[in-house]
Coordinates of C-alpha atoms and ligand atoms in Angstrom, one line a residue:
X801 CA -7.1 -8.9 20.8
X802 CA -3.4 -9.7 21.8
X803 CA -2.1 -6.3 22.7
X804 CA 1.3 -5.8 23.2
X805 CA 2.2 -3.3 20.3
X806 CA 1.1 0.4 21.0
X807 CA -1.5 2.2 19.0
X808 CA -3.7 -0.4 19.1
X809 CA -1.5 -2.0 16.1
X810 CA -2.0 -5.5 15.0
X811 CA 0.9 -7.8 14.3
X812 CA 1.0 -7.8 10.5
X813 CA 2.8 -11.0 8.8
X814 CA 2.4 -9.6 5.5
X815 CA 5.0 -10.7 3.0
X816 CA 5.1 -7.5 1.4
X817 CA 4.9 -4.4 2.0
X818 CA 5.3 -5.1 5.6
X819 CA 5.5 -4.5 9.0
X820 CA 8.2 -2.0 9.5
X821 CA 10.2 -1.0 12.9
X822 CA 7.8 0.7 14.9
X823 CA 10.5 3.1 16.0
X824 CA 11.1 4.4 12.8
X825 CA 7.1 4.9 12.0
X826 CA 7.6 6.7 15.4
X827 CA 10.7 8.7 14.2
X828 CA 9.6 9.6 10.7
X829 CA 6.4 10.9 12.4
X830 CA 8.2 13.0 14.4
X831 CA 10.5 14.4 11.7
X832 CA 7.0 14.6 8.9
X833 CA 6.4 18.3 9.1
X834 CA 10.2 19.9 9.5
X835 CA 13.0 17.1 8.5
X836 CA 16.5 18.4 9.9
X837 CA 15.6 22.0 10.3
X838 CA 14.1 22.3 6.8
X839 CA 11.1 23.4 7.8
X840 CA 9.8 21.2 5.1
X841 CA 9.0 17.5 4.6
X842 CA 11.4 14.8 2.7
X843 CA 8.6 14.6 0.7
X844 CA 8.6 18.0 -0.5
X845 CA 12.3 18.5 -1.1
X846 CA 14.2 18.9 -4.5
X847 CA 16.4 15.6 -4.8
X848 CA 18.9 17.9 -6.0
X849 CA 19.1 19.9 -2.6
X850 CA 21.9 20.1 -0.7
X851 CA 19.4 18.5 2.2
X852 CA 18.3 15.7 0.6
X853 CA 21.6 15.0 -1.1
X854 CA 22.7 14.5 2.9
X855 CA 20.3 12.1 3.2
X856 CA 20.6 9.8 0.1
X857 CA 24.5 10.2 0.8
X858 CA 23.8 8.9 4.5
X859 CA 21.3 5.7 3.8
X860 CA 23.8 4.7 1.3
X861 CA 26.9 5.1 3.7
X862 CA 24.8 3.2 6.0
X863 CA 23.7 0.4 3.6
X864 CA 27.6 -0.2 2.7
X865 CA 28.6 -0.4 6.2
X866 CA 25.5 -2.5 7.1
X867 CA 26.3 -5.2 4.7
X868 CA 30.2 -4.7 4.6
X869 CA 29.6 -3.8 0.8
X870 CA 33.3 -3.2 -0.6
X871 CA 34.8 -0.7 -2.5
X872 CA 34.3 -3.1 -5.9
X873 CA 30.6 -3.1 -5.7
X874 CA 28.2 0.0 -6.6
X875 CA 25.2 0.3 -4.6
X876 CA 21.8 1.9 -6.8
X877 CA 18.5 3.1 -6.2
X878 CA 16.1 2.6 -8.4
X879 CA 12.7 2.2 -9.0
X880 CA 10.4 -1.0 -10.9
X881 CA 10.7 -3.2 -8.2
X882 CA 12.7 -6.3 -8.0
X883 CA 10.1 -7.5 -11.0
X884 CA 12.2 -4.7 -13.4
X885 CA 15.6 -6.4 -11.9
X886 CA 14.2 -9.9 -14.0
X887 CA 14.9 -7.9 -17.4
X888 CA 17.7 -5.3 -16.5
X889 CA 19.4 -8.2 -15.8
X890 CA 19.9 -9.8 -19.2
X891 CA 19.8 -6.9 -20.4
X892 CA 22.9 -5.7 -18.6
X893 CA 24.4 -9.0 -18.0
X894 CA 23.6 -11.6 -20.7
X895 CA 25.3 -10.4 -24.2
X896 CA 23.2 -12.9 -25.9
X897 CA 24.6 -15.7 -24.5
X898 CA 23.7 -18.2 -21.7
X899 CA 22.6 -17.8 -18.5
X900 CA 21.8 -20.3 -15.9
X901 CA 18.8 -20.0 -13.6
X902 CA 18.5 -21.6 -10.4
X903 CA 14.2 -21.9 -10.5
X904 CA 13.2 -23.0 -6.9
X905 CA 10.1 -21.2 -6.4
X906 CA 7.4 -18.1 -8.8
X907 CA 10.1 -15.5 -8.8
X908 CA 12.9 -17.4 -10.3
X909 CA 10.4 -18.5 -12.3
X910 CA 9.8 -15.6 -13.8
X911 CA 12.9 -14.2 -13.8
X912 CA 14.0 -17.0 -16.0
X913 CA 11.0 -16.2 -18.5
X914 CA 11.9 -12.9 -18.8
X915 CA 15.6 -13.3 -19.5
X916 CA 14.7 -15.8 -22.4
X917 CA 13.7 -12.7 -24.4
X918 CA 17.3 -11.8 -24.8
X919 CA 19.3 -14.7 -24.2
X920 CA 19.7 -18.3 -23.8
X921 CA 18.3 -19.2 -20.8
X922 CA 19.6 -22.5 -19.4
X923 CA 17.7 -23.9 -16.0
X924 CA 20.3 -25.2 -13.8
X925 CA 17.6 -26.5 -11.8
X926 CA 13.6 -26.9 -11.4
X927 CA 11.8 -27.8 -7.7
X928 CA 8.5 -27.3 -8.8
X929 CA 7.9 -31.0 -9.2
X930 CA 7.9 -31.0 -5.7
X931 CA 5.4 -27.8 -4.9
X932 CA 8.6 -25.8 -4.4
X933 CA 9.4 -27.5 -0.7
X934 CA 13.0 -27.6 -1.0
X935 CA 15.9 -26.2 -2.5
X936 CA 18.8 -28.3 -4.2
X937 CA 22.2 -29.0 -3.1
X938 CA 25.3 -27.9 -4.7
X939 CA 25.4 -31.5 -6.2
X940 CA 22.4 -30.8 -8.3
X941 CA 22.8 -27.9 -9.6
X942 CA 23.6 -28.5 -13.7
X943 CA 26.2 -25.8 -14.2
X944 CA 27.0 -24.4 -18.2
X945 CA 30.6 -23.9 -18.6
X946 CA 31.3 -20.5 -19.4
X947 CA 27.6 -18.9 -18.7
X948 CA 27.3 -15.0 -18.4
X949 CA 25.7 -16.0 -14.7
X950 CA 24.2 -17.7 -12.6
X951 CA 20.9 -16.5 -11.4
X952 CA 19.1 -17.6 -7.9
X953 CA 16.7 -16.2 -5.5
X954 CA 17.7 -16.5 -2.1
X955 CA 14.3 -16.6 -0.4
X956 CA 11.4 -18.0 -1.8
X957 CA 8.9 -15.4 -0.2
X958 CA 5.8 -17.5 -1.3
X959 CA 7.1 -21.0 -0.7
X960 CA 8.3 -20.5 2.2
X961 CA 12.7 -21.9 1.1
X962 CA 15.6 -20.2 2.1
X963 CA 19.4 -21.4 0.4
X964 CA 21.0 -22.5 3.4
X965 CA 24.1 -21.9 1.1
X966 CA 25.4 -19.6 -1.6
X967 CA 26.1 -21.7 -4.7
X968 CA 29.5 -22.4 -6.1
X969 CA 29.3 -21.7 -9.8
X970 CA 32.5 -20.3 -12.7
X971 CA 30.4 -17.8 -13.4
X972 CA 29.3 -14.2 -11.5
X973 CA 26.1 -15.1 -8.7
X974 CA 23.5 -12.9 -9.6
X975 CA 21.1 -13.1 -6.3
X976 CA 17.4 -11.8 -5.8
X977 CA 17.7 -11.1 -2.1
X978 CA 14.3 -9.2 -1.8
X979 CA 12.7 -11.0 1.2
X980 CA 15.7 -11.7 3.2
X981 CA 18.5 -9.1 3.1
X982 CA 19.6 -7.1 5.8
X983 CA 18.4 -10.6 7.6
X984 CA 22.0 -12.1 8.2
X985 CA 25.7 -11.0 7.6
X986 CA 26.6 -12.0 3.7
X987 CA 29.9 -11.9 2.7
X988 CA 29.3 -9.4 -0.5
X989 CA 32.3 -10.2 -2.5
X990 CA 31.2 -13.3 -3.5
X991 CA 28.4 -11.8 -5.7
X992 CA 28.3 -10.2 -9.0
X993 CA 24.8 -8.7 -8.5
X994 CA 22.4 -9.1 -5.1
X995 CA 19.2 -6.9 -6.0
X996 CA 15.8 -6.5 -3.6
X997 CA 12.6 -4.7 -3.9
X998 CA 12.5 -2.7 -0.7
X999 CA 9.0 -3.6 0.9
X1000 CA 9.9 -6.8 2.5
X1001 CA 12.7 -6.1 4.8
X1002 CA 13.6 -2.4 4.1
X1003 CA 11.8 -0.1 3.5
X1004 CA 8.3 1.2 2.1
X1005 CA 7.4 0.1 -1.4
X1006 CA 9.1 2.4 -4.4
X1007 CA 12.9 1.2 -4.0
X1008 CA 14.9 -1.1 -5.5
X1009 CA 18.3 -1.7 -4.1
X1010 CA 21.4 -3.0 -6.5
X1011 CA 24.8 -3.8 -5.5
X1012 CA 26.7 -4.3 -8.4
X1013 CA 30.6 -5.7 -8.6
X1014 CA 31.6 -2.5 -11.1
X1015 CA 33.2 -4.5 -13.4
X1016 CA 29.7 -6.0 -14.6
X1017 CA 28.5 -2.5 -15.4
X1018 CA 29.0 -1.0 -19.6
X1019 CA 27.7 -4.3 -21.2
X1020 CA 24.1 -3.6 -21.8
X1021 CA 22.8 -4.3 -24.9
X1022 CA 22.1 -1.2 -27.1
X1023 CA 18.5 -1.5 -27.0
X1024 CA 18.6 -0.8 -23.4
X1025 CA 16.6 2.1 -21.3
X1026 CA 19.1 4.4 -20.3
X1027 CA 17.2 4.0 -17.1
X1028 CA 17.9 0.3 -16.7
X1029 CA 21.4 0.5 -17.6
X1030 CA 23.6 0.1 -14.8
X1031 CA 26.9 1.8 -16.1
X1032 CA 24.3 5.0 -16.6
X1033 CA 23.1 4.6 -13.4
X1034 CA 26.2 4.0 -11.8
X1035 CA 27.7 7.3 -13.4
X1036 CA 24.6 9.5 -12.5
X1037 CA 24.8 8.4 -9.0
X1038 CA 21.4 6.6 -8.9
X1039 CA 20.1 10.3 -10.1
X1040 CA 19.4 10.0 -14.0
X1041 CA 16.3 11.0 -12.6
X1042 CA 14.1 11.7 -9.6
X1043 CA 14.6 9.0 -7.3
X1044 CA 12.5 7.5 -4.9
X1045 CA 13.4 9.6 -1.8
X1046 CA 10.5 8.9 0.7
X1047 CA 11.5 5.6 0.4
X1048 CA 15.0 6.4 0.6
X1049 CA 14.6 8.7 3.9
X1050 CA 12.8 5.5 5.4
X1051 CA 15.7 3.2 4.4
X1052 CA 18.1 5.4 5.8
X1053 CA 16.0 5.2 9.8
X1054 CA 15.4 1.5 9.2
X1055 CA 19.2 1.6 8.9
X1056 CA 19.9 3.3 12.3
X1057 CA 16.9 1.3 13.8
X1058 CA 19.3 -2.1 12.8
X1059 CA 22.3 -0.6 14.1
X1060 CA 20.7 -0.2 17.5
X1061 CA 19.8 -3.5 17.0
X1062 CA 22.9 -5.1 16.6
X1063 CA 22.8 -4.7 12.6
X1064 CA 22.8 -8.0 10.8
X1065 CA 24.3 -10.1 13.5
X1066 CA 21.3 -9.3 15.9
X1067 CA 18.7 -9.8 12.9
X1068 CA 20.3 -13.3 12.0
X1069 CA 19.8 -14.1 16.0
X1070 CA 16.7 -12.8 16.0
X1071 CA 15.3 -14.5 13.1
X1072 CA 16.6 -18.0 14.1
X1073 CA 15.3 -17.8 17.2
X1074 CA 11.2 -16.6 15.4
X1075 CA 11.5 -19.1 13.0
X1076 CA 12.9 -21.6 15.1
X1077 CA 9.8 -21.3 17.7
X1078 CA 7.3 -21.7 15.0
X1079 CA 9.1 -24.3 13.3
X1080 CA 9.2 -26.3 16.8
X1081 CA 6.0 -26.2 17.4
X1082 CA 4.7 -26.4 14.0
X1083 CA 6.6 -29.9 13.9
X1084 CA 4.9 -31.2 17.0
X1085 CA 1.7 -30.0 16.0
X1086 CA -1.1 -32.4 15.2
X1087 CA -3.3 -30.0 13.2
X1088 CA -0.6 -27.5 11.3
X1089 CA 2.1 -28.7 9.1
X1090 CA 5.4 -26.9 7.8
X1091 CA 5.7 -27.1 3.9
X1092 CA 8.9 -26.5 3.7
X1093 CA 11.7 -29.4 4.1
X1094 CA 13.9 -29.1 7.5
X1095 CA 17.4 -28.2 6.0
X1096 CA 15.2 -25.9 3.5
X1097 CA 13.1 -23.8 5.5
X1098 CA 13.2 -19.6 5.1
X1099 CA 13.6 -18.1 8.5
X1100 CA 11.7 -14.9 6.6
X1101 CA 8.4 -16.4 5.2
X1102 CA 7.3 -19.5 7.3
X1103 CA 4.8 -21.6 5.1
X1104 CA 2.0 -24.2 6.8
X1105 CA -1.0 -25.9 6.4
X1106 CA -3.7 -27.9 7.9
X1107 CA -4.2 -30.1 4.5
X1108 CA -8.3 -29.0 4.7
X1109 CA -8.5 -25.2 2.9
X1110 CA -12.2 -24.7 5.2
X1111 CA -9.8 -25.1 8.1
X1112 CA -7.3 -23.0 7.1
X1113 CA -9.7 -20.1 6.6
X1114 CA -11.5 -20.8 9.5
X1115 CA -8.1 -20.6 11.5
X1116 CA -7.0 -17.2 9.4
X1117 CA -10.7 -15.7 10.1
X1118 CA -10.0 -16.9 14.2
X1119 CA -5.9 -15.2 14.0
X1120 CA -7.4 -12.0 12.8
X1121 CA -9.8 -11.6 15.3
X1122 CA -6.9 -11.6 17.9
X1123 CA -5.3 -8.8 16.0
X1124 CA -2.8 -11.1 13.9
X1125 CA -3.5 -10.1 10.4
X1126 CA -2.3 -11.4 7.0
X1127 CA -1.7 -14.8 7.6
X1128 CA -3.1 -16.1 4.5
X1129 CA -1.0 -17.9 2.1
X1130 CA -0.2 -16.3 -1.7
X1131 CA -2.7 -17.7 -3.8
X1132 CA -0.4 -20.3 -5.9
X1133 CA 0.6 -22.0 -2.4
X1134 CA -2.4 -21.8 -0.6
X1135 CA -2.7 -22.4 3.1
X1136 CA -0.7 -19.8 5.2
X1137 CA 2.3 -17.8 5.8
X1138 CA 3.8 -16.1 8.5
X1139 CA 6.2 -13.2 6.9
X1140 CA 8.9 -12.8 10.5
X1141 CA 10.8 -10.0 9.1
X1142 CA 13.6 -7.7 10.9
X1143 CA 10.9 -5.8 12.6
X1144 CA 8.4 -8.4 13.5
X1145 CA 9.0 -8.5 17.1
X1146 CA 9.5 -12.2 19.4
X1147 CA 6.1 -11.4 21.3
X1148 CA 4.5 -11.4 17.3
X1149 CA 5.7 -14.8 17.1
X1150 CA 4.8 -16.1 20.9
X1151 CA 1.4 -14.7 20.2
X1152 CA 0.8 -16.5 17.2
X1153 CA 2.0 -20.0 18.8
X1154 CA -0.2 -19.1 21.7
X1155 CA -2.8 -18.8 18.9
X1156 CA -2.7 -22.1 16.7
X1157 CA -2.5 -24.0 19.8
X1158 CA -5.7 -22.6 21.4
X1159 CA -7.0 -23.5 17.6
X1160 CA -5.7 -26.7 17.6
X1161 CA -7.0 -27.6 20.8
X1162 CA -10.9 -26.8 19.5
X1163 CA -9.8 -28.9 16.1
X1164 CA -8.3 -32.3 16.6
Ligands
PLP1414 C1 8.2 -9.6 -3.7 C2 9.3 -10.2 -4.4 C3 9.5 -9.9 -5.8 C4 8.7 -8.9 -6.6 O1 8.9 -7.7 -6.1 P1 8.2 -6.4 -6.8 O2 9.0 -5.3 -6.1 O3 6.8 -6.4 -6.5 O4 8.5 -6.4 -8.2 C5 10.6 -10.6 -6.4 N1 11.3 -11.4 -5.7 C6 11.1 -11.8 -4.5 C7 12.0 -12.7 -3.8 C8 10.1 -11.2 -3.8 O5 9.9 -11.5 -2.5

């Protein structure tokens, strides 16, 4: 076992849920029994209480001034997961016109699907031709004059892409940043909609976090849930009904955790300097292989092979025994994946290198 983490914990590279700071598992530990002097956990409080109404106030005030969200744009709670984002979307958003979608990896994929139910969907681009390895330049992108929005994932959690870019476009960006936000410094302005399910980089699974420029908000279409309509959600301050507050009480540590951190400045350092390691040595490697494209590559979810599938279990089977856990790739990509979010720490990625190249010794 490689055993640097206390508790005899493992380092987890799930892509979701995750690992999450082990300082805050510490701290909400600490806080389980009597939050605040409530003599009662966060679990057990009324959302309507003047305690818990502190905390939702608190994560939220710490999520604007994380991501430098301005005044224009709403920030939500909600619940569905990012998979209930791929129809409150057109429902919100589309007015049963067109949309373009930007499909560079399963999620986009779907999202598009989904939004053809209300809409016209155009697709501005397709990468699947080439397993998903790469994502387009600006140049390819086949814009519709006039569309409602433009629609792109920013990290393709199972292919392992990350846009090295945000995409010009007439129309508002509508972004599915669910496996890398919090992970750099974005400048918020620029998007009409960012939206991410909480259990990659945030928090535990339950939330679903919307930033919304305000002007998008009161266009649903009538057949809307009241409970995927933004302007309703917007006016009931995320509280139409009982919100996820566990998972809101987590955000809100994960939030001081990142601060201490160096907030999203000290995450985008950190997570060039993960991903760059295993990219370096994945590229000199004679047994494992990056799927990704250089110039495409997701600092978030690192994606690699050794082009034989018995090798690859045999290598995920050898990782686990030295307490590095999840490594196997989502079942449409195959192969594996290392998930390097905020909290996954350097020593999780020097361990795993240390790892494939004892493996790699025994196999080549
Ligand atoms: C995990 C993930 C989803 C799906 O999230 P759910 O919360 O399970 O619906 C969607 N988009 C991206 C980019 C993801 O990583």
């Amino acid at each position: 076992m490689v055993k640097t983490m206390t508790e005899d914990r493992v380092f987890n590279f799930s892509a979701g849920p995750s690992v999450l700071p082990e300082a805050v598992l510490q701290r909400a530990r600490a806080e389980m029994m009597n939050v605040r002097g409530s003599g009662m956990s966060v679990m057990e409080m009324s959302h309507r209480s003047p305690a818990f109404i502190e905390i939702f106030t608190e994560a939220k005030e710490k999520l604007r001034s994380s991501l430098r969200v301005p005044e224009s744009h709403e920030i939500l709670f909600l619940q569905g997961g990012a998979t209930l984002q791929f129809a409150a979307i057109p429902m919100n958003l589309m007015e049963e016109k067109t949309a373009d979608y930007a499909v560079t990896g399963n999620f986009s994929a779907k999202a598009a699907k989904e939004a053809e139910k209300y809409g016209t969907v155009h697709i501005a681009c397709d990468t699947s031709g080439s397993g998903h390895n790469r994502i387009p330049t600006q140049d390819e992108l086949s814009l519709t004059p006039g569309a409602q929005y433009f629609y792109y994932c920013a990290n393709n959690t199972v292919y392992g892409t990350e846009w090295p870019y945000v995409p010009e476009s007439g129309a508002p960006l509508v972004c599915d940043m669910s496996s890398d936000i919090l992970s750099r410094p974005v400048d918020v302005s620029r998007f009409g909609l960012i939206y991410a399910g909480a259990q990659k980089n945030m928090a535990p699974a339950g939330l679903t976090v919307v930033i919304i420029d305000r002007t998008l908000a009161g266009r649903e279409r009538p057949f809307t849930p009241q409970i995927m309509s933004y302007e309703t959600m917007i006016r009931q301050d995320s509280m139409l009904n009982t919100p996820p507050c566990w998972c809101i009480y987590m955000l809100s540590l994960v939030l001081d955790w990142l601060q201490e951190q160096g907030g999203v400045e000290g995450m985008e350092q950190l997570k060039k300097a993960r991903a760059g390691r295993l990219y370096a040595y994945l590229d000199e490697s004679r047994l494992f292989h990056a799927h990704a494209l250089p110039g495409s590559r997701s600092d978030m979810n690192v994606t690699f092979r050794t082009g034989d599938a018995d090798l690859d279990a045999a290598f995920i089977r050898f990782a686990a025994s030295r307490g590095l856990v999840n490594l196997k790739g989502h079942k449409i990509a195959g192969g594996m994946r290392a998930s390097l979010y905020n909290a996954m720490p350097m020593e999780g990625v020097e361990a795993l290198i240390e790892t494939m190249k004892e493996f790699e010794k025994n196999h080549v």
